[in-house]
């Protein structure tokens, strides 16, 4: 660049031309991948996921105070952080017996509107993430029949995760009638 014979404007134009010749191209625009986040859990040797916003916390199974006159799957109530939380064995509610010696059992605290409930599941894997393109609304034939009304599809990754909908569960008339008739 010869600055003795050029104006400042011409010097800037010349500098811009040299920079443009040596500039890297902009990276290709990356497409945003829609994702679904959930909490993975095991129930009766099958993998499930519940949407992340439906679970408020995961706890070890607390001691419970049994309630008289309730279904066997309603394990009682527990004081969790100063509030009484009904504890429901999800496997038993769905008609599957459980070995009570399982130390991996966990409680998923679920809130739907005014209703808060602790659901006992076999194990919780923690957060799972899926691309929405991995979703299908079909469920495999080997899924046990009692859970089908609460399963809205599955995400297919290294293994299938059935999507369990807690809103369908808490609106189920049988679930809402824990008292023995």
Coordinates of N, CA and C in Angstrom, one line a residue:
X1 N 0.9 -1.2 0.0 CA 0.0 0.0 0.0 C 0.9 1.2 0.0
X2 N 0.7 2.1 -1.0 CA 1.5 3.3 -1.1 C 0.7 4.4 -0.5
X3 N 1.1 4.9 0.7 CA 0.3 5.9 1.4 C 0.6 7.3 1.0
X4 N 1.7 7.5 0.2 CA 2.2 8.8 -0.1 C 1.3 9.4 -1.2
X5 N 0.7 8.6 -2.1 CA -0.1 9.2 -3.2 C -1.6 8.9 -3.0
X6 N -2.0 8.3 -2.0 CA -3.5 7.9 -1.8 C -4.1 8.7 -0.7
X7 N -5.4 8.9 -0.8 CA -6.1 9.6 0.2 C -6.4 8.5 1.3
X8 N -6.8 9.0 2.5 CA -7.2 8.0 3.5 C -8.3 7.1 3.1
X9 N -9.2 7.6 2.3 CA -10.4 6.8 1.8 C -9.9 5.7 0.9
X10 N -9.0 6.1 0.0 CA -8.4 5.1 -1.0 C -7.6 4.0 -0.2
X11 N -6.9 4.5 0.8 CA -6.1 3.5 1.6 C -7.0 2.5 2.3
X12 N -8.2 2.9 2.8 CA -9.2 2.0 3.4 C -9.8 1.1 2.4
X13 N -10.1 1.6 1.2 CA -10.6 0.7 0.1 C -9.6 -0.4 -0.2
X14 N -8.3 0.0 -0.4 CA -7.3 -0.9 -0.7 C -7.1 -2.0 0.4
X15 N -7.1 -1.5 1.6 CA -7.0 -2.4 2.8 C -8.2 -3.4 2.8
X16 N -9.4 -2.9 2.6 CA -10.6 -3.7 2.6 C -10.5 -4.8 1.5
X17 N -10.0 -4.5 0.3 CA -9.8 -5.4 -0.8 C -8.8 -6.5 -0.4
X18 N -7.7 -6.2 0.3 CA -6.7 -7.2 0.6 C -7.2 -8.1 1.8
X19 N -8.0 -7.5 2.7 CA -8.6 -8.3 3.8 C -9.6 -9.3 3.2
X20 N -10.4 -8.8 2.3 CA -11.4 -9.7 1.6 C -10.8 -10.8 0.9
X21 N -9.6 -10.6 0.2 CA -8.9 -11.7 -0.5 C -8.5 -12.8 0.5
X22 N -8.1 -12.4 1.7 CA -7.5 -13.4 2.6 C -8.5 -13.9 3.7
X23 N -9.7 -13.4 3.6 CA -10.7 -13.8 4.6 C -11.2 -15.2 4.4
X24 N -11.5 -15.9 5.5 CA -12.1 -17.2 5.5 C -13.6 -17.0 5.2
X25 N -14.2 -18.1 4.6 CA -15.6 -18.1 4.3 C -16.3 -18.3 5.6
X26 N -17.5 -17.8 5.7 CA -18.4 -18.0 6.9 C -18.8 -19.5 7.0
X27 N -18.9 -20.0 8.2 CA -19.3 -21.4 8.3 C -20.8 -21.5 7.8
X28 N -21.1 -22.7 7.4 CA -22.5 -23.0 6.9 C -23.4 -22.8 8.1
X29 N -24.6 -22.3 7.8 CA -25.5 -22.2 8.9 C -26.0 -23.5 9.4
X30 N -25.9 -23.7 10.7 CA -26.2 -25.0 11.3 C -27.7 -25.0 11.6
X31 N -28.3 -26.1 11.3 CA -29.8 -26.1 11.6 C -30.0 -26.5 13.0
X32 N -31.0 -25.9 13.6 CA -31.3 -26.1 15.0 C -32.0 -27.5 15.1
X33 N -31.6 -28.3 16.0 CA -32.2 -29.6 16.1 C -33.2 -29.5 17.3
X34 N -34.5 -29.8 17.0 CA -35.5 -29.8 18.1 C -35.2 -31.0 19.0
X35 N -35.3 -30.8 20.3 CA -34.9 -31.9 21.3 C -36.1 -32.0 22.3
X36 N -36.1 -33.2 22.9 CA -37.0 -33.5 24.0 C -36.2 -34.0 25.1
X37 N -36.4 -33.5 26.3 CA -35.7 -33.9 27.5 C -36.6 -34.5 28.5
X38 N -36.1 -35.6 29.1 CA -36.9 -36.3 30.0 C -36.1 -37.0 31.1
X39 N -36.8 -37.7 32.0 CA -36.2 -38.4 33.1 C -36.4 -39.9 32.7
X40 N -35.3 -40.6 32.6 CA -35.4 -42.1 32.2 C -35.6 -42.9 33.5
X41 N -36.4 -43.9 33.4 CA -36.6 -44.8 34.6 C -37.0 -46.2 34.0
X42 N -36.8 -47.2 34.9 CA -37.1 -48.6 34.6 C -38.3 -49.0 35.4
X43 N -39.2 -49.7 34.8 CA -40.3 -50.3 35.5 C -40.6 -51.7 34.9
X44 N -40.5 -52.7 35.7 CA -40.7 -54.1 35.2 C -39.8 -54.4 34.0
X45 N -38.5 -54.1 34.1 CA -37.5 -54.4 33.1 C -37.7 -53.7 31.8
X46 N -38.5 -52.6 31.8 CA -38.7 -51.9 30.5 C -38.3 -50.4 30.8
X47 N -37.8 -49.8 29.8 CA -37.3 -48.4 29.9 C -38.4 -47.4 29.5
X48 N -38.5 -46.4 30.4 CA -39.5 -45.4 30.2 C -38.8 -44.0 30.3
X49 N -39.5 -43.0 29.8 CA -39.1 -41.6 30.1 C -40.3 -40.8 30.3
X50 N -40.2 -39.9 31.2 CA -41.3 -38.9 31.5 C -40.7 -37.5 31.2
X51 N -41.5 -36.6 30.6 CA -41.0 -35.3 30.3 C -40.5 -34.6 31.5
X52 N -39.3 -33.9 31.3 CA -38.6 -33.4 32.4 C -39.4 -32.5 33.3
X53 N -40.3 -31.7 32.8 CA -41.1 -30.8 33.6 C -42.1 -31.4 34.5
X54 N -42.4 -32.7 34.2 CA -43.4 -33.4 35.0 C -42.8 -34.0 36.3
X55 N -41.5 -34.1 36.5 CA -40.9 -34.6 37.7 C -40.2 -33.5 38.4
X56 N -40.6 -33.3 39.7 CA -40.0 -32.2 40.5 C -38.8 -32.6 41.3
X57 N -38.7 -33.9 41.7 CA -37.5 -34.4 42.3 C -37.5 -35.9 42.3
X58 N -36.3 -36.5 42.6 CA -36.1 -37.9 42.6 C -35.5 -38.2 44.0
X59 N -36.1 -39.2 44.7 CA -35.7 -39.5 46.1 C -35.6 -41.0 46.3
X60 N -34.8 -41.4 47.3 CA -34.8 -42.8 47.8 C -36.2 -43.0 48.3
X61 N -36.7 -44.2 48.4 CA -38.0 -44.5 48.9 C -38.0 -44.2 50.4
X62 N -38.9 -43.2 50.8 CA -38.9 -42.8 52.2 C -39.8 -43.8 53.0
X63 N -39.7 -43.7 54.3 CA -40.6 -44.5 55.2 C -42.0 -43.9 55.0
X64 N -43.0 -44.7 55.1 CA -44.3 -44.2 54.8 C -45.2 -44.6 56.0
X65 N -46.3 -43.8 56.2 CA -47.3 -44.1 57.2 C -48.5 -44.7 56.4
X66 N -48.8 -46.0 56.7 CA -49.8 -46.7 55.9 C -51.2 -46.0 56.2
X67 N -52.1 -46.1 55.3 CA -53.4 -45.5 55.4 C -54.4 -46.7 55.4
X68 N -55.4 -46.7 56.3 CA -56.3 -47.8 56.3 C -57.3 -47.7 55.1
X69 N -57.7 -48.8 54.6 CA -58.8 -48.8 53.6 C -58.4 -48.4 52.3
X70 N -57.1 -48.5 51.9 CA -56.7 -48.1 50.6 C -56.2 -49.3 49.8
X71 N -56.1 -49.2 48.5 CA -55.6 -50.2 47.6 C -54.2 -50.6 48.0
X72 N -53.7 -51.8 47.7 CA -52.4 -52.3 48.1 C -51.3 -51.4 47.5
X73 N -51.6 -50.9 46.3 CA -50.5 -50.1 45.6 C -50.4 -48.7 46.2
X74 N -51.3 -48.2 47.0 CA -51.2 -47.0 47.7 C -50.4 -47.3 49.0
X75 N -49.1 -47.0 49.0 CA -48.3 -47.4 50.1 C -48.4 -46.5 51.4
X76 N -49.1 -45.4 51.3 CA -49.3 -44.5 52.4 C -48.8 -43.1 52.1
X77 N -48.5 -42.4 53.1 CA -48.1 -41.0 53.0 C -46.7 -40.9 53.7
X78 N -46.0 -39.9 53.2 CA -44.6 -39.6 53.7 C -44.5 -38.1 53.9
X79 N -43.8 -37.7 54.9 CA -43.4 -36.3 55.1 C -42.2 -36.0 54.3
X80 N -42.4 -35.3 53.2 CA -41.2 -34.9 52.3 C -41.1 -33.4 52.4
X81 N -40.1 -32.9 53.0 CA -39.8 -31.5 53.2 C -41.0 -30.7 53.7
X82 N -41.6 -31.3 54.7 CA -42.7 -30.6 55.4 C -44.1 -30.8 54.8
X83 N -44.2 -31.6 53.8 CA -45.6 -31.8 53.2 C -45.8 -33.3 53.1
X84 N -47.1 -33.6 53.3 CA -47.5 -35.0 53.2 C -47.7 -35.4 51.7
X85 N -46.9 -36.4 51.3 CA -46.9 -36.8 49.9 C -47.4 -38.2 49.8
X86 N -48.5 -38.5 49.1 CA -49.0 -39.8 48.9 C -47.9 -40.6 48.1
X87 N -47.7 -41.9 48.5 CA -46.7 -42.7 47.8 C -47.4 -43.9 47.2
X88 N -47.2 -44.0 45.9 CA -47.9 -45.0 45.1 C -46.8 -45.9 44.4
X89 N -47.0 -47.2 44.5 CA -46.1 -48.1 43.8 C -46.7 -48.2 42.4
X90 N -46.0 -47.6 41.4 CA -46.5 -47.6 40.1 C -46.6 -49.0 39.5
X91 N -45.6 -49.8 39.8 CA -45.6 -51.2 39.2 C -46.8 -52.0 39.8
X92 N -47.1 -51.9 41.1 CA -48.3 -52.6 41.6 C -49.6 -52.0 41.1
X93 N -49.6 -50.7 40.9 CA -50.8 -50.0 40.3 C -51.1 -50.6 38.9
X94 N -50.0 -50.9 38.2 CA -50.2 -51.5 36.9 C -50.3 -53.0 36.9
X95 N -50.4 -53.6 38.0 CA -50.7 -55.0 38.1 C -49.4 -55.9 38.2
X96 N -48.3 -55.3 38.4 CA -47.0 -56.1 38.5 C -46.6 -56.2 39.9
X97 N -46.2 -57.4 40.3 CA -45.7 -57.5 41.7 C -44.2 -57.1 41.7
X98 N -43.8 -56.7 42.9 CA -42.4 -56.2 43.0 C -41.7 -56.9 44.2
X99 N -40.4 -57.1 44.0 CA -39.6 -57.6 45.1 C -39.2 -56.4 46.0
X100 N -39.8 -56.3 47.2 CA -39.5 -55.2 48.0 C -38.1 -55.0 48.5
X101 N -37.3 -56.0 48.2 CA -35.9 -55.9 48.7 C -35.0 -55.1 47.7
X102 N -35.6 -54.6 46.6 CA -34.8 -53.8 45.6 C -34.3 -52.5 46.2
X103 N -33.0 -52.4 46.4 CA -32.5 -51.1 46.9 C -32.4 -50.0 45.9
X104 N -32.5 -50.3 44.6 CA -32.4 -49.3 43.6 C -33.8 -48.6 43.4
X105 N -34.8 -49.0 44.0 CA -36.1 -48.4 43.9 C -36.0 -46.9 44.2
X106 N -36.7 -46.1 43.5 CA -36.7 -44.6 43.7 C -38.1 -44.1 43.6
X107 N -38.2 -42.9 44.2 CA -39.5 -42.2 44.1 C -39.3 -41.0 43.1
X108 N -40.2 -40.9 42.1 CA -40.2 -39.8 41.3 C -41.4 -38.9 41.8
X109 N -41.1 -37.7 42.2 CA -42.2 -36.9 42.7 C -42.8 -36.1 41.5
X110 N -44.0 -36.3 41.2 CA -44.7 -35.8 40.0 C -45.8 -34.8 40.5
X111 N -45.8 -33.7 39.8 CA -46.9 -32.7 40.1 C -47.7 -32.4 38.8
X112 N -49.0 -32.6 39.0 CA -49.9 -32.3 37.9 C -51.0 -31.4 38.5
X113 N -51.0 -30.1 38.2 CA -51.9 -29.2 38.8 C -51.8 -29.2 40.3
X114 N -52.9 -29.4 41.0 CA -52.9 -29.4 42.4 C -52.4 -30.7 43.0
X115 N -52.3 -31.8 42.2 CA -51.9 -33.1 42.7 C -50.4 -33.3 42.7
X116 N -49.9 -33.7 43.8 CA -48.5 -34.1 44.0 C -48.5 -35.5 44.5
X117 N -47.6 -36.4 43.9 CA -47.6 -37.8 44.3 C -46.2 -38.3 44.0
X118 N -45.8 -39.2 44.9 CA -44.5 -39.9 44.8 C -44.8 -41.3 44.1
X119 N -44.1 -41.5 43.0 CA -44.3 -42.8 42.3 C -43.1 -43.7 42.5
X120 N -43.3 -44.9 43.0 CA -42.2 -45.8 43.2 C -41.9 -46.5 41.9
X121 N -40.7 -46.4 41.4 CA -40.2 -47.1 40.2 C -39.0 -47.9 40.5
X122 N -38.7 -48.8 39.6 CA -37.6 -49.8 39.9 C -36.2 -49.1 40.0
X123 N -36.0 -48.1 39.1 CA -34.7 -47.4 39.0 C -34.9 -46.1 38.2
X124 N -34.1 -45.1 38.5 CA -34.1 -43.9 37.7 C -32.7 -43.7 37.1
X125 N -32.6 -43.5 35.8 CA -31.3 -43.3 35.2 C -30.9 -41.9 35.1
X126 N -31.8 -41.0 35.3 CA -31.5 -39.5 35.3 C -32.0 -38.9 34.0
X127 N -31.4 -37.8 33.6 CA -31.9 -37.1 32.4 C -31.5 -37.9 31.1
X128 N -32.5 -37.9 30.2 CA -32.3 -38.4 28.8 C -32.7 -37.4 27.8
X129 N -31.9 -37.3 26.7 CA -32.2 -36.3 25.7 C -32.4 -37.0 24.4
X130 N -33.3 -36.6 23.6 CA -33.6 -37.1 22.3 C -33.9 -36.0 21.3
X131 N -33.6 -36.3 20.1 CA -34.0 -35.5 19.0 C -35.5 -35.8 18.7
X132 N -36.3 -34.8 18.4 CA -37.7 -35.1 18.2 C -37.9 -36.0 17.0
X133 N -36.9 -36.1 16.1 CA -37.0 -36.9 14.9 C -36.9 -38.4 15.3
X134 N -36.5 -38.7 16.6 CA -36.4 -40.1 17.1 C -37.7 -40.6 17.6
X135 N -38.7 -39.8 17.6 CA -40.0 -40.1 18.2 C -40.9 -40.9 17.3
X136 N -41.6 -41.9 17.7 CA -42.6 -42.5 17.0 C -43.8 -42.8 18.0
X137 N -45.0 -42.7 17.5 CA -46.1 -42.8 18.4 C -46.6 -44.3 18.5
X138 N -45.8 -45.2 18.0 CA -46.1 -46.6 18.1 C -45.3 -47.2 19.3
X139 N -45.9 -48.2 19.9 CA -45.2 -48.8 21.0 C -45.1 -50.3 20.7
X140 N -44.0 -50.9 21.1 CA -43.8 -52.4 20.8 C -44.8 -53.3 21.4
X141 N -45.0 -54.4 20.8 CA -46.0 -55.4 21.3 C -45.6 -56.0 22.6
X142 N -44.3 -56.0 23.0 CA -43.9 -56.6 24.2 C -44.2 -55.7 25.4
X143 N -44.6 -54.5 25.2 CA -45.0 -53.6 26.3 C -46.2 -54.1 27.0
X144 N -46.1 -54.3 28.4 CA -47.2 -54.9 29.1 C -48.4 -54.0 29.0
X145 N -49.5 -54.7 28.9 CA -50.8 -54.1 28.5 C -51.3 -53.0 29.4
X146 N -51.1 -53.2 30.7 CA -51.6 -52.3 31.7 C -51.0 -50.9 31.6
X147 N -49.8 -50.8 31.0 CA -49.1 -49.5 30.9 C -49.5 -48.7 29.6
X148 N -50.1 -49.4 28.7 CA -50.4 -48.8 27.4 C -51.2 -47.6 27.5
X149 N -52.3 -47.5 28.3 CA -53.1 -46.3 28.4 C -52.3 -45.0 28.8
X150 N -51.1 -45.2 29.4 CA -50.4 -44.1 29.9 C -49.1 -43.8 29.0
X151 N -49.0 -44.6 27.9 CA -47.8 -44.5 27.1 C -48.2 -43.9 25.8
X152 N -47.5 -42.8 25.4 CA -47.9 -42.0 24.2 C -47.0 -42.2 23.0
X153 N -46.0 -43.0 23.1 CA -45.1 -43.3 22.0 C -43.7 -43.7 22.6
X154 N -42.7 -43.6 21.8 CA -41.4 -44.0 22.2 C -40.3 -43.2 21.5
X155 N -39.2 -43.0 22.1 CA -38.0 -42.5 21.5 C -37.1 -43.6 21.3
X156 N -36.5 -43.7 20.0 CA -35.6 -44.8 19.7 C -34.2 -44.3 19.6
X157 N -33.4 -44.8 20.5 CA -32.0 -44.5 20.5 C -31.2 -45.8 20.6
X158 N -30.2 -45.9 21.5 CA -29.5 -47.2 21.6 C -30.5 -48.2 22.2
X159 N -31.5 -47.8 22.9 CA -32.6 -48.7 23.3 C -33.9 -47.8 23.3
X160 N -35.0 -48.5 23.3 CA -36.3 -47.8 23.2 C -36.7 -47.2 24.6
X161 N -37.1 -46.0 24.6 CA -37.7 -45.4 25.8 C -39.1 -45.1 25.6
X162 N -40.0 -45.8 26.3 CA -41.5 -45.5 26.1 C -41.8 -44.2 26.9
X163 N -42.5 -43.3 26.2 CA -42.9 -42.0 26.8 C -44.1 -42.2 27.7
X164 N -43.9 -42.1 29.0 CA -44.9 -42.2 30.0 C -45.5 -40.9 30.3
X165 N -46.8 -40.7 30.2 CA -47.5 -39.5 30.4 C -48.2 -39.4 31.8
X166 N -47.6 -38.7 32.7 CA -48.2 -38.6 34.1 C -49.5 -38.0 34.2
X167 N -49.8 -37.1 33.2 CA -51.1 -36.4 33.2 C -52.2 -37.4 32.9
X168 N -52.0 -38.4 32.0 CA -52.9 -39.4 31.8 C -53.1 -40.3 33.0
X169 N -52.0 -40.5 33.7 CA -52.1 -41.4 35.0 C -52.9 -40.7 36.0
X170 N -52.6 -39.4 36.3 CA -53.3 -38.8 37.4 C -54.8 -38.4 37.1
X171 N -55.1 -38.5 35.8 CA -56.5 -38.3 35.4 C -57.3 -39.6 35.3
X172 N -56.6 -40.7 35.5 CA -57.3 -42.0 35.4 C -58.2 -42.2 36.6
X173 N -59.4 -42.7 36.4 CA -60.4 -42.8 37.5 C -59.9 -43.9 38.5
X174 N -59.3 -44.9 38.0 CA -58.8 -46.0 38.9 C -57.7 -45.4 39.8
X175 N -56.8 -44.6 39.3 CA -55.7 -44.0 40.0 C -56.3 -43.1 41.1
X176 N -57.3 -42.3 40.7 CA -57.9 -41.3 41.7 C -58.7 -42.0 42.8
X177 N -59.1 -43.2 42.6 CA -59.9 -43.9 43.6 C -59.0 -45.0 44.3
X178 N -58.1 -44.5 45.2 CA -57.2 -45.4 45.9 C -57.9 -46.1 47.0
X179 N -59.0 -45.6 47.4 CA -59.8 -46.2 48.5 C -60.4 -47.5 48.1
X180 N -60.3 -48.5 48.9 CA -60.9 -49.8 48.6 C -62.4 -49.7 48.6
X181 N -63.1 -50.3 47.7 CA -64.5 -50.2 47.7 C -65.2 -51.3 48.5

